[in-house]
Amino acid sequence: MAAQQIARHRGGWATSLAQSTRERLPGLRLRGSDELVCTNMMCDKVGQTCLCKLSMVLERLHHLRHLDLRGNRLDRLPEVWRLPHLETLDVRDNPLEAVPEELSTLRSLRTLLVDERMLERTPENLLHLTRSPSEG
């Protein structure tokens, strides 16, 4: 079942960080989101998607079950994931260098949606969770 269908059946998707925090919906869709663009003038990623901003956001969203980060120009993912209920993570359409081994610490994670080119760079202990676009 696709991530959208899963979240729809269990209460819906937030489409902003504020809405997710306020309404505590199980899904958060941040596809190509401006909310992840760094505005800190001291950061070398100012004007780009910033990993530190994503990490700070994830710290506050312990309730998430489904996270859609498609198309955010992420070249890597955070190493620390404190999302104990996360079941579905969609990171397709990002120029990721690798899928972090630390995702294996997410005990509830059941589905990891990645681009086909990422399958060879996915840690072996996460391969059973992966789905690529060709698999639907």
PDB file of C-alpha atoms in Angstrom, residues 12-66:
ATOM      1  CA  GLY A  12      -4.295  12.169   7.151  1.00  0.00           C
ATOM      2  CA  TRP A  13      -1.275  14.179   6.133  1.00  0.00           C
ATOM      3  CA  ALA A  14       0.063  17.481   7.391  1.00  0.00           C
ATOM      4  CA  THR A  15       1.598  19.601   4.648  1.00  0.00           C
ATOM      5  CA  SER A  16       3.595  21.933   6.880  1.00  0.00           C
ATOM      6  CA  LEU A  17       5.746  21.598   9.959  1.00  0.00           C
ATOM      7  CA  ALA A  18       3.427  23.867  11.948  1.00  0.00           C
ATOM      8  CA  GLN A  19       0.368  21.815  11.017  1.00  0.00           C
ATOM      9  CA  SER A  20       2.139  18.577  11.944  1.00  0.00           C
ATOM     10  CA  THR A  21       3.157  19.955  15.330  1.00  0.00           C
ATOM     11  CA  ARG A  22      -0.271  21.486  16.020  1.00  0.00           C
ATOM     12  CA  GLU A  23      -2.551  18.717  14.762  1.00  0.00           C
ATOM     13  CA  ARG A  24      -0.252  15.738  15.380  1.00  0.00           C
ATOM     14  CA  LEU A  25      -1.354  14.048  12.169  1.00  0.00           C
ATOM     15  CA  PRO A  26       0.368  10.715  11.500  1.00  0.00           C
ATOM     16  CA  GLY A  27       1.719  11.771   8.090  1.00  0.00           C
ATOM     17  CA  LEU A  28       3.904  14.705   7.065  1.00  0.00           C
ATOM     18  CA  ARG A  29       4.377  15.508   3.376  1.00  0.00           C
ATOM     19  CA  LEU A  30       7.248  17.916   2.709  1.00  0.00           C
ATOM     20  CA  ARG A  31       7.702  17.388  -1.025  1.00  0.00           C
ATOM     21  CA  GLY A  32      10.003  20.067  -2.412  1.00  0.00           C
ATOM     22  CA  SER A  33       9.330  22.087   0.733  1.00  0.00           C
ATOM     23  CA  ASP A  34      10.601  25.620   1.217  1.00  0.00           C
ATOM     24  CA  GLU A  35      10.362  24.941   4.950  1.00  0.00           C
ATOM     25  CA  LEU A  36      13.603  22.956   4.743  1.00  0.00           C
ATOM     26  CA  VAL A  37      15.548  25.748   3.026  1.00  0.00           C
ATOM     27  CA  CYS A  38      18.143  27.284   5.338  1.00  0.00           C
ATOM     28  CA  THR A  39      17.758  30.962   6.199  1.00  0.00           C
ATOM     29  CA  ASN A  40      20.652  31.096   8.693  1.00  0.00           C
ATOM     30  CA  MET A  41      23.178  33.517   7.212  1.00  0.00           C
ATOM     31  CA  MET A  42      25.953  31.805   9.212  1.00  0.00           C
ATOM     32  CA  CYS A  43      25.337  28.437   7.525  1.00  0.00           C
ATOM     33  CA  ASP A  44      27.164  27.429   4.340  1.00  0.00           C
ATOM     34  CA  LYS A  45      23.845  25.955   3.072  1.00  0.00           C
ATOM     35  CA  VAL A  46      21.907  29.236   3.214  1.00  0.00           C
ATOM     36  CA  GLY A  47      19.314  29.229   0.432  1.00  0.00           C
ATOM     37  CA  GLN A  48      19.535  25.429   0.070  1.00  0.00           C
ATOM     38  CA  THR A  49      17.872  22.503   1.779  1.00  0.00           C
ATOM     39  CA  CYS A  50      19.624  22.216   5.110  1.00  0.00           C
ATOM     40  CA  LEU A  51      20.217  18.974   6.960  1.00  0.00           C
ATOM     41  CA  CYS A  52      20.513  20.732  10.319  1.00  0.00           C
ATOM     42  CA  LYS A  53      17.080  22.282   9.853  1.00  0.00           C
ATOM     43  CA  LEU A  54      15.579  18.894   9.004  1.00  0.00           C
ATOM     44  CA  SER A  55      17.232  17.348  12.073  1.00  0.00           C
ATOM     45  CA  MET A  56      15.833  20.036  14.374  1.00  0.00           C
ATOM     46  CA  VAL A  57      12.356  19.536  12.953  1.00  0.00           C
ATOM     47  CA  LEU A  58      12.435  15.766  13.376  1.00  0.00           C
ATOM     48  CA  GLU A  59      13.335  16.188  17.060  1.00  0.00           C
ATOM     49  CA  ARG A  60       9.849  17.630  17.683  1.00  0.00           C
ATOM     50  CA  LEU A  61       7.729  15.181  15.698  1.00  0.00           C
ATOM     51  CA  HIS A  62       7.790  11.985  17.751  1.00  0.00           C
ATOM     52  CA  HIS A  63       4.202  11.175  16.715  1.00  0.00           C
ATOM     53  CA  LEU A  64       4.966  10.718  12.987  1.00  0.00           C
ATOM     54  CA  ARG A  65       4.172   7.423  11.332  1.00  0.00           C
ATOM     55  CA  HIS A  66       4.720   8.508   7.706  1.00  0.00           C
TER      56      HIS A  66
END
